[in-house]
Coordinates of C-alpha atoms and ligand atoms in Angstrom, one line a residue:
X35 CA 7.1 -30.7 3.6
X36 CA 10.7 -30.5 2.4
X37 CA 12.6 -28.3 0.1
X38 CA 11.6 -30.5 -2.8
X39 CA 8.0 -29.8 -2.4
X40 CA 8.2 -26.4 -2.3
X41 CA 10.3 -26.5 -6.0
X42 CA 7.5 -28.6 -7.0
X43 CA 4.7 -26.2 -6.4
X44 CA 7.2 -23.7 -8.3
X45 CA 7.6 -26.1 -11.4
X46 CA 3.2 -25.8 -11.8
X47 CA 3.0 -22.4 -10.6
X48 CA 1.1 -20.8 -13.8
X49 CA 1.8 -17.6 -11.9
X50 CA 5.8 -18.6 -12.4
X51 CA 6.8 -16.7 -15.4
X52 CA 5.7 -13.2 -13.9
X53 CA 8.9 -13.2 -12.1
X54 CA 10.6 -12.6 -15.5
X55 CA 9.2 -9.0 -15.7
X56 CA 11.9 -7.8 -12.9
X57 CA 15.4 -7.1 -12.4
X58 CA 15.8 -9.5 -9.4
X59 CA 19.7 -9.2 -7.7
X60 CA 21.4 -12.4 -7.6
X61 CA 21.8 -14.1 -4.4
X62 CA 18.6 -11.8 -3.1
X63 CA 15.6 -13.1 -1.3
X64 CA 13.4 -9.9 -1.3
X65 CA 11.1 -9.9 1.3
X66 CA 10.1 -6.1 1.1
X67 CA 8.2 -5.5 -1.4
X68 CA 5.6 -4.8 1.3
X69 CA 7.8 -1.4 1.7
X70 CA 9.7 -1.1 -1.9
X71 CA 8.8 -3.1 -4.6
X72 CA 11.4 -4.7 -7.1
X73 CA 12.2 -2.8 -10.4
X74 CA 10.5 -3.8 -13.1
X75 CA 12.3 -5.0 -16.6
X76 CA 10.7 -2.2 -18.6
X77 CA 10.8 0.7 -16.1
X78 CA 14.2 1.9 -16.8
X79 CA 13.9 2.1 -21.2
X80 CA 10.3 3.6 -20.5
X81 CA 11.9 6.5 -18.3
X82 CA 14.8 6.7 -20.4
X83 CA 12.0 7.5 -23.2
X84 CA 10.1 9.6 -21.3
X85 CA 13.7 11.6 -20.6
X86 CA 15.2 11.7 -23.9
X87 CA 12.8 11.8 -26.4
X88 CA 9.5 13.0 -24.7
X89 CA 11.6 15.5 -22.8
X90 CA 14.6 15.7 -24.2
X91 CA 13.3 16.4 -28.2
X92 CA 9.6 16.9 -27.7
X93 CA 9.7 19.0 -24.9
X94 CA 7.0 21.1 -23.9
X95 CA 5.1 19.5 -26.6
X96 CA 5.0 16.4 -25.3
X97 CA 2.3 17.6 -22.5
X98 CA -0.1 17.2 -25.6
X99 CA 2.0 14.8 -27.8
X100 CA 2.6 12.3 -25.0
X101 CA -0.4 12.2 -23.2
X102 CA 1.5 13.5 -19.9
X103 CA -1.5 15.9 -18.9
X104 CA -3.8 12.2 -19.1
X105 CA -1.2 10.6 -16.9
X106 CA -2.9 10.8 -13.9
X107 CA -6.2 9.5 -14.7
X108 CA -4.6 6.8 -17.1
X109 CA -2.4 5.3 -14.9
X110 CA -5.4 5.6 -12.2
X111 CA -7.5 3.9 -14.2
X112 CA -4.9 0.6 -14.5
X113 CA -5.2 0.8 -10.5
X114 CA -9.0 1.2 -10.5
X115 CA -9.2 -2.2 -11.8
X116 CA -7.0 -3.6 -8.9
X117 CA -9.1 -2.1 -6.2
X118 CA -12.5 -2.7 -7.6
X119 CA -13.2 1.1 -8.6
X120 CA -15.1 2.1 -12.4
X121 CA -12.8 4.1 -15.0
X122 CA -12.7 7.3 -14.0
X123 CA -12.8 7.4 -10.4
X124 CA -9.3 7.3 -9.3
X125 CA -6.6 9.3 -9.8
X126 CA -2.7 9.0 -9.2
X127 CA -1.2 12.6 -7.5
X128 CA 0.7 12.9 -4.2
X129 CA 1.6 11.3 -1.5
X130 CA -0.4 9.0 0.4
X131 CA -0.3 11.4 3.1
X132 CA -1.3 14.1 1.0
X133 CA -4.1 12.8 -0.5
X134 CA -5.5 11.0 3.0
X135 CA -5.4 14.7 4.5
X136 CA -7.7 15.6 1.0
X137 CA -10.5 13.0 1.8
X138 CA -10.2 13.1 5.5
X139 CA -10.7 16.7 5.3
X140 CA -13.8 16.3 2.2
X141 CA -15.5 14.1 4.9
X142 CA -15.2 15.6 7.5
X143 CA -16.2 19.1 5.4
X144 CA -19.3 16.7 4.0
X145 CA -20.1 15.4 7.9
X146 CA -19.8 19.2 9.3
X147 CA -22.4 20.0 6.8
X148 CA -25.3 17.1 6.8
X149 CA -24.2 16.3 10.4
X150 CA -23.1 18.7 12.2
X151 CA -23.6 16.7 15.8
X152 CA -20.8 14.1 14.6
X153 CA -17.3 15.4 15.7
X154 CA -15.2 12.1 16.1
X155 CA -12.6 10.5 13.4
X156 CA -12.3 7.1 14.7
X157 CA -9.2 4.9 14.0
X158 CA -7.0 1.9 14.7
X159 CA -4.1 2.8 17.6
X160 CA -1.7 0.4 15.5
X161 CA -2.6 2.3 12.6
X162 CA 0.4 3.8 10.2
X163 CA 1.6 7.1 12.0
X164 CA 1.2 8.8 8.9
X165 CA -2.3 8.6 9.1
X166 CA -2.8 9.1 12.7
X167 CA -0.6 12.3 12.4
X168 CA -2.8 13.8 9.4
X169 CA -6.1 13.0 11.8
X170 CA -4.6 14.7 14.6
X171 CA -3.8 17.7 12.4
X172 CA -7.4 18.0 10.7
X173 CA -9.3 17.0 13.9
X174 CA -7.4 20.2 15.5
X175 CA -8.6 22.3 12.2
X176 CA -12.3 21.3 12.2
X177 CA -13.0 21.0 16.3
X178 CA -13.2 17.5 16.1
X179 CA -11.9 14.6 18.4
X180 CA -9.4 11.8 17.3
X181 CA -10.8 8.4 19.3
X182 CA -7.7 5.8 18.7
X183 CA -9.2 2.1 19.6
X184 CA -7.6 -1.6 19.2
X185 CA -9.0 -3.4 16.2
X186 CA -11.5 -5.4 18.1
X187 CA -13.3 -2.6 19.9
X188 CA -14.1 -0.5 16.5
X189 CA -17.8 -1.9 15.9
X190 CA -18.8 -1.2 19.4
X191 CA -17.5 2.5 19.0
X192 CA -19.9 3.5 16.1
X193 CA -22.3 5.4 17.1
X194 CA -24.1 8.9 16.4
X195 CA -20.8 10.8 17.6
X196 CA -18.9 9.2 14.8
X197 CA -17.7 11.3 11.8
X198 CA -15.1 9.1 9.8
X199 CA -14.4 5.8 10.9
X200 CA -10.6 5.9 8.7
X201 CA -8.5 2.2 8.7
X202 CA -6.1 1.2 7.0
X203 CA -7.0 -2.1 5.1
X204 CA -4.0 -4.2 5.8
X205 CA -2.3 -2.8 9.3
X206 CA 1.9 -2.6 8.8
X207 CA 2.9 -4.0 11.4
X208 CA 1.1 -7.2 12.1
X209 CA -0.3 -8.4 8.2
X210 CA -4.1 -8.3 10.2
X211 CA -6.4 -7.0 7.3
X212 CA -9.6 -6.1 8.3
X213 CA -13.6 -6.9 6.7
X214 CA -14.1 -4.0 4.2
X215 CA -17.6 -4.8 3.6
X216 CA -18.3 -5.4 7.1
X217 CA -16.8 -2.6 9.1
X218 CA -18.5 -0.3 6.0
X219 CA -21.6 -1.8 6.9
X220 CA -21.2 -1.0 10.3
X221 CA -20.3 2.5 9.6
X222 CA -22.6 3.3 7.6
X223 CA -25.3 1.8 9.8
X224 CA -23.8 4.4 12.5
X225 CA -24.3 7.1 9.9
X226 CA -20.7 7.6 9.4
X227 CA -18.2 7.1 6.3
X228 CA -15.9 5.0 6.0
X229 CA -12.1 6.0 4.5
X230 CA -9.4 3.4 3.5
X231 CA -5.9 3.3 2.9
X232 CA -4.6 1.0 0.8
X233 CA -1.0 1.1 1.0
X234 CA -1.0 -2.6 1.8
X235 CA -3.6 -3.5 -0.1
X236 CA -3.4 -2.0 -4.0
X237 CA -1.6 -4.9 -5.7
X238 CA -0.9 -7.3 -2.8
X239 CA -5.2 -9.0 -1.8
X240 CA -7.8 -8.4 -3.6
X241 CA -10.0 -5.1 -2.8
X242 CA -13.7 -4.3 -3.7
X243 CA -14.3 -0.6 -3.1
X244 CA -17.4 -0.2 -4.9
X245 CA -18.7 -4.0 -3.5
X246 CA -17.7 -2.8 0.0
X247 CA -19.6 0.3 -0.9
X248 CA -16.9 2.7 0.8
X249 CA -17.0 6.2 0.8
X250 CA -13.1 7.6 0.2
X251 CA -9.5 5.3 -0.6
X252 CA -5.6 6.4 -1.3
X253 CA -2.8 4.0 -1.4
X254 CA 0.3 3.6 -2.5
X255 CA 2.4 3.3 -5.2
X256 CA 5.7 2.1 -4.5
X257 CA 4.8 -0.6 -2.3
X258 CA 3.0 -4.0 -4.3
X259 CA 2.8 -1.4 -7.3
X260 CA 6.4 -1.4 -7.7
X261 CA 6.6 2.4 -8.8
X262 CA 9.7 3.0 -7.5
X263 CA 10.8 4.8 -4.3
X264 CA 8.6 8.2 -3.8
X265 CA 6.5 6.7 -6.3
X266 CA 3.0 8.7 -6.3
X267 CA -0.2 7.8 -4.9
X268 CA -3.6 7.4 -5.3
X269 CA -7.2 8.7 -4.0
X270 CA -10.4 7.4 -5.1
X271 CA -14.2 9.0 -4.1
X272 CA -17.2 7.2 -4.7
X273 CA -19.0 8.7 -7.4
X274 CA -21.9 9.5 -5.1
X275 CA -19.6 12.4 -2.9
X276 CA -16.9 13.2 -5.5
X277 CA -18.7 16.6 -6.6
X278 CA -20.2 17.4 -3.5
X279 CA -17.4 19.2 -2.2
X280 CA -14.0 20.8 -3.0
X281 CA -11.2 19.0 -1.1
X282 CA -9.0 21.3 -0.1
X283 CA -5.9 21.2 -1.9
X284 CA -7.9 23.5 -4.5
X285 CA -5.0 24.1 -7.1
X286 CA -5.2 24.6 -10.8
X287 CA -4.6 21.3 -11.9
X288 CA -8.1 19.9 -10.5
X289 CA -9.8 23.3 -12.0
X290 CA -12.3 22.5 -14.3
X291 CA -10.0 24.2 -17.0
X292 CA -6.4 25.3 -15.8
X293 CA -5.5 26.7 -19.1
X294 CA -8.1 29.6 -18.7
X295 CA -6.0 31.1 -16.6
X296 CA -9.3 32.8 -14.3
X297 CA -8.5 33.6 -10.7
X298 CA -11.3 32.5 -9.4
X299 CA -11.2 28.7 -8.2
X300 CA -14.2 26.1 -10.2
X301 CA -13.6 22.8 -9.3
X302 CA -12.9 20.0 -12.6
X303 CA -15.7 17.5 -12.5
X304 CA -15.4 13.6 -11.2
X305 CA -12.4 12.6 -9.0
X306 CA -10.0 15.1 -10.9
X307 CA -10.3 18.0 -8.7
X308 CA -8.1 15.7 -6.4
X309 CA -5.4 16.3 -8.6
X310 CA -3.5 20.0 -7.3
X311 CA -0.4 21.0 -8.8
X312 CA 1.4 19.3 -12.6
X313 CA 1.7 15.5 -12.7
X314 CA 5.2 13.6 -11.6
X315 CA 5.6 12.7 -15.5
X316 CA 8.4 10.7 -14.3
X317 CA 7.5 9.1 -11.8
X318 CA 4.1 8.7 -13.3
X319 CA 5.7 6.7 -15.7
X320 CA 7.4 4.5 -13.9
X321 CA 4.6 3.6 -11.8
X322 CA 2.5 2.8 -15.3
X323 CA 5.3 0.1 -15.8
X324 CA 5.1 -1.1 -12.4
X325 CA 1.2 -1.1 -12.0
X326 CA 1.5 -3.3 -15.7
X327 CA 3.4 -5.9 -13.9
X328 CA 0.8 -6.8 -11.9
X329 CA -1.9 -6.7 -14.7
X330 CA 0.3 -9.0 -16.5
X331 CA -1.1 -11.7 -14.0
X332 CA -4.4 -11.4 -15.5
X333 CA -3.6 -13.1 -18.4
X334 CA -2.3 -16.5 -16.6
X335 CA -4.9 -16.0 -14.2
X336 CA -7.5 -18.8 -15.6
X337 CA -10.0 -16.8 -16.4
X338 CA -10.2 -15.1 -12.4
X339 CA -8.8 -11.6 -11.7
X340 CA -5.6 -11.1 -11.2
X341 CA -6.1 -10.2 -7.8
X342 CA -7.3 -13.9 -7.1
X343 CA -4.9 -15.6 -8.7
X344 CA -2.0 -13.4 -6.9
X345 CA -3.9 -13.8 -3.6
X346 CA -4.0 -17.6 -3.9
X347 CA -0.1 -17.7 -4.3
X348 CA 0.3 -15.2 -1.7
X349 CA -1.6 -16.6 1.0
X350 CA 0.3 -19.9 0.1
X351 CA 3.4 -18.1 0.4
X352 CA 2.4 -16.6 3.8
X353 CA 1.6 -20.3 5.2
X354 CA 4.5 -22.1 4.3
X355 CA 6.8 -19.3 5.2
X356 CA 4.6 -18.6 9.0
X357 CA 4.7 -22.5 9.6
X358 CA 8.2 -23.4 8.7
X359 CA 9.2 -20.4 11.0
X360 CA 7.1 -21.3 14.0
X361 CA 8.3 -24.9 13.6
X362 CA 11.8 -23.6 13.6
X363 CA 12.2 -20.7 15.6
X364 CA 10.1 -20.9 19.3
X365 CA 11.9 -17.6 20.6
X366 CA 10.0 -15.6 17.8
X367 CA 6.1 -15.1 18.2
X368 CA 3.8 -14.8 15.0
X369 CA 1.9 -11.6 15.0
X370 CA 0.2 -12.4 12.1
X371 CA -3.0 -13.9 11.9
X372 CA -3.4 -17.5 11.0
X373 CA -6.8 -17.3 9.9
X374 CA -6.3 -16.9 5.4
X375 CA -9.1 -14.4 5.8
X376 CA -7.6 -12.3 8.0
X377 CA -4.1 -11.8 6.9
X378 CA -2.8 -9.2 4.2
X379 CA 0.6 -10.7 1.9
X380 CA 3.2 -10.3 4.7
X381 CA 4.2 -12.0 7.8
X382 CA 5.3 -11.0 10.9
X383 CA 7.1 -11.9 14.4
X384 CA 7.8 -10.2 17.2
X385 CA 10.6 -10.9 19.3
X386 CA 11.0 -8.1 22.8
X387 CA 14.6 -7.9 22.2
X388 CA 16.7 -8.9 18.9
X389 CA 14.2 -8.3 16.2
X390 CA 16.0 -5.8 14.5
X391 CA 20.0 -7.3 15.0
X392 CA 18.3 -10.9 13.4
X393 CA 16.7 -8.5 10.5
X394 CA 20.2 -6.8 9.8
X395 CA 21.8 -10.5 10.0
X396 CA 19.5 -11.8 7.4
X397 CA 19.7 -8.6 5.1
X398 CA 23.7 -9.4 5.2
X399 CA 22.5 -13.1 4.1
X400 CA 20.6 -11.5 1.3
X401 CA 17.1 -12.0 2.5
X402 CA 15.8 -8.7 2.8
X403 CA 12.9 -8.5 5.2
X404 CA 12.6 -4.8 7.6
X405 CA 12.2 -4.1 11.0
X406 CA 9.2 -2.0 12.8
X407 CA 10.1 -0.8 15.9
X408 CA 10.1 -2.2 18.6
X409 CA 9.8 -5.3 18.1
X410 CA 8.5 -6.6 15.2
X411 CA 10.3 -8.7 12.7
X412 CA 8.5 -8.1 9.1
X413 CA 8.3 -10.2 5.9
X414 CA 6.4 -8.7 2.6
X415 CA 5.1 -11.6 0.1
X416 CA 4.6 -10.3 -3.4
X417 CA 3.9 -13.4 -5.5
X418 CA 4.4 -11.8 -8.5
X419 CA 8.1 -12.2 -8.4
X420 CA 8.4 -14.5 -4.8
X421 CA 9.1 -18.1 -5.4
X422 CA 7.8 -21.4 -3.0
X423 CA 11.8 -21.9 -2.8
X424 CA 12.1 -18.4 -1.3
X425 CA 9.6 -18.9 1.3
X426 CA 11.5 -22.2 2.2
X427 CA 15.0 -20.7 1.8
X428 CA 14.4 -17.6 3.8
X429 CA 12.6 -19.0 6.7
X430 CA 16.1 -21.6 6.8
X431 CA 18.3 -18.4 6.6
X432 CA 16.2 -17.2 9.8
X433 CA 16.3 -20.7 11.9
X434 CA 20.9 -20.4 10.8
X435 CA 20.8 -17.0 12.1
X436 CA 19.2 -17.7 15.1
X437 CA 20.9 -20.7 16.1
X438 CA 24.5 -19.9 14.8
X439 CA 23.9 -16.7 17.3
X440 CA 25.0 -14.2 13.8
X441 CA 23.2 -11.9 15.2
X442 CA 25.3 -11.1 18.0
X443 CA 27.5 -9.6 15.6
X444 CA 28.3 -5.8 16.8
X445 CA 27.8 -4.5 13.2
X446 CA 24.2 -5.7 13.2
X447 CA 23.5 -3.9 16.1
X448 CA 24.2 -0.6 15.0
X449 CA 21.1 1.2 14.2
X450 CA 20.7 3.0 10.9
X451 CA 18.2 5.5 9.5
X452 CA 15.9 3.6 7.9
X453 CA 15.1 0.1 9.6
Ligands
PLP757 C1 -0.5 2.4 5.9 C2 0.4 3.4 5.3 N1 0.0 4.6 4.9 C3 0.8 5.6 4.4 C4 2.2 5.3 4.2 C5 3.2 6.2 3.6 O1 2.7 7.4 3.2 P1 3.6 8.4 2.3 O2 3.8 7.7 1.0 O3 2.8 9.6 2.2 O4 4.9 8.5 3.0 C6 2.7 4.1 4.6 C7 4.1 3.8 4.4 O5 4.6 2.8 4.7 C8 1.8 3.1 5.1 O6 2.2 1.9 5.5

């Protein structure tokens, strides 16, 4: 393949004109959308809106007038359809980490009740701290025991000890995504549930929460949503435990009617007693504008979901970018699996000693991947707005930095907050 090629595959892309919805930076190759995605075109006049005439004129009106009490459940709905969840079931509130310590804690309350024997919340070791943290906290709060495991030894571990078995989908650091359906199945078949995050997932490969027959999913909304930085989150319950149990967040914005004002706690019914305190409004809508970007591939899709059309172009974007690297670069190792099936939208290397000096190199290039300590060189494909010619350019800018020896440069060795 050569550089031509890859313009070629951009001049028939039918996904091409998506990239028009965002405010791309000239001379920027963004390779973290996987972290942040891009703004989108209409985010900034819709907040604007929201701020001067919902807020700024309407004011507290605008709670009815605007539809901001709906927020949550409207823009949910938008993301329902992304991850293969019905109207209804999902709701946007939170942090991921706020919402994951809701279901974790739901499930666990639902396992303490129908089986009390089952005490273990099994996870992935290289899964996002975030959600190890949370499991540590609740498995000291309900007498339970976290059992941490590499990705391949999961199955094996089901048995009638297990509580949760909690994953995320697509792991952060190498790209591996794992078999919904399958490791479901298993749990189920082990008599546990099975909880999902979706941080690298909602937006970026295609998800089937009700095919997969899961139990309990959050994501995120700043990531492939492109919500914008603190964006809020999601949480989805199957329908089947959503009104078994309170989770236990219990405040007045999931009560079944918060403008009652009665001091006693009555849960709303459906996925909205997820919901705790009064909606982000802003954020909220920001995220609707960035949620719309990706149901704008619907439309060019050929008649498939979005999600299949985007995944196509992804995992196209992954492989050209994964091969002209490995052809280029032999000090760097691929983390990420070959095998389509297996890997999420991003692509990664590890290197034991220079990963993050080569990331800062390239960000002062204007190719904008991050780096996951300690080793691990990450690249985020969203094919919404990610060209053929990016993949080709960025994995060139990688092979100059390399070989020129940029890297060396003291400035890119100086370690800053956020990597
Ligand atoms: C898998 C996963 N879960 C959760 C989070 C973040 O959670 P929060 O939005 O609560 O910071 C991340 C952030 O990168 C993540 O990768």
């Amino acid at each position: 393949m050569i550089r031509d090629d890859a313009l070629a595959l951009d001049a028939a892309d039918p996904l091409g004109p998506l990239r028009d919805q965002f405010e791309l930076p000239p001379g920027v190759l963004y390779l973290d959308g996987n972290s942040l995605g891009v703004l989108p075109k209409t985010t900034a006049a819709r907040v604007q809106q929201v701020v001067t005439q919902e807020w700024g004129t309407d004011l507290i009106r605008s709670w009815n007038s605007a539809g901001w009490m709906d927020l949550p459940k409207r823009v949910g709905d938008k993301i329902a359809h992304l991850v293969g969840a019905g109207p209804g079931e999902l709701v946007v509130a939170d942090s991921t980490s706020v919402n994951l310590f809701k279901v974790l804690s739901a499930a666990l309350t639902a396992v303490a009740r129908d089986a009390p024997q089952r005490r273990v919340i099994l996870s992935e070791r290289s899964n996002f701290p975030t959600d190890l943290y949370i499991a540590e906290s609740l498995a000291h709060q309900h007498g339970c025991e976290l059992l941490l495991a590499e990705a391949d030894e999961l199955p094996d571990l089901l048995n009638a000890h297990t509580a949760v078995l909690m994953l995320t989908h697509v792991n952060y650091r190498t790209g591996r995504m794992h078999d919904m359906a399958a490791l479901t199945a298993a749990a189920h078949a082990a008599g546990a549930l099975a909880l999902w995050d979706l941080a690298h997932s909602a937006g970026a490969v295609p998800v089937d929460l009700k095919g997969a027959n899961a139990d309990y999913a959050v994501g995120c909304g700043y990531k492939y949503l492109n919500g914008g930085p603190g964006a809020p989150a999601f949480v989805w319950v199957h329908p089947r435990h959503v009104e078994r149990f309170w989770q236990p967040l219990a405040g007045w914005i999931g009560h079944a009617a918060p403008f009652e004002f009665t001091p006693g706690y009555r849960p709303a019914a459906g996925i909205a007693r997820y919901l705790c305190g009064t909606p982000a409004v802003l954020s909220l809508a920001a995220l609707e504008c960035g949620v719309d970007t990706v149901l704008a591939a619907e439309p060019l899709s050929g008649g498939r979901s979005a999600m299949a059309a985007l995944r196509d172009k992804s995992l196209a974007l992954t492989h050209l970018f994964a091969a002209r690297v490995q052809a280029t670069c032999p000090q760097l190792t691929l983390v990420s699996p070959v095998d389509d099936a297996q890997r999420g939208s991003q692509v990664c290397f590890a290197h034991p000693e220079i990963g993050y000096p080569v990331v800062q190199a390239l960000i002062a290039r204007g190719v904008i991947g991050d780096f996951r300590a300690p080793d691990i060189l990450r690249f985020g494909f969203t094919p919404l707005y990610l060209r053929y010619v990016d993949a080709w350019d960025a994995a060139e800018s990688l092979r100059d930095v390399l070989a020129s020896g940029e890297w060396q440069r003291p400035e890119f060795k100086r370690r800053l907050a956020v990597t």
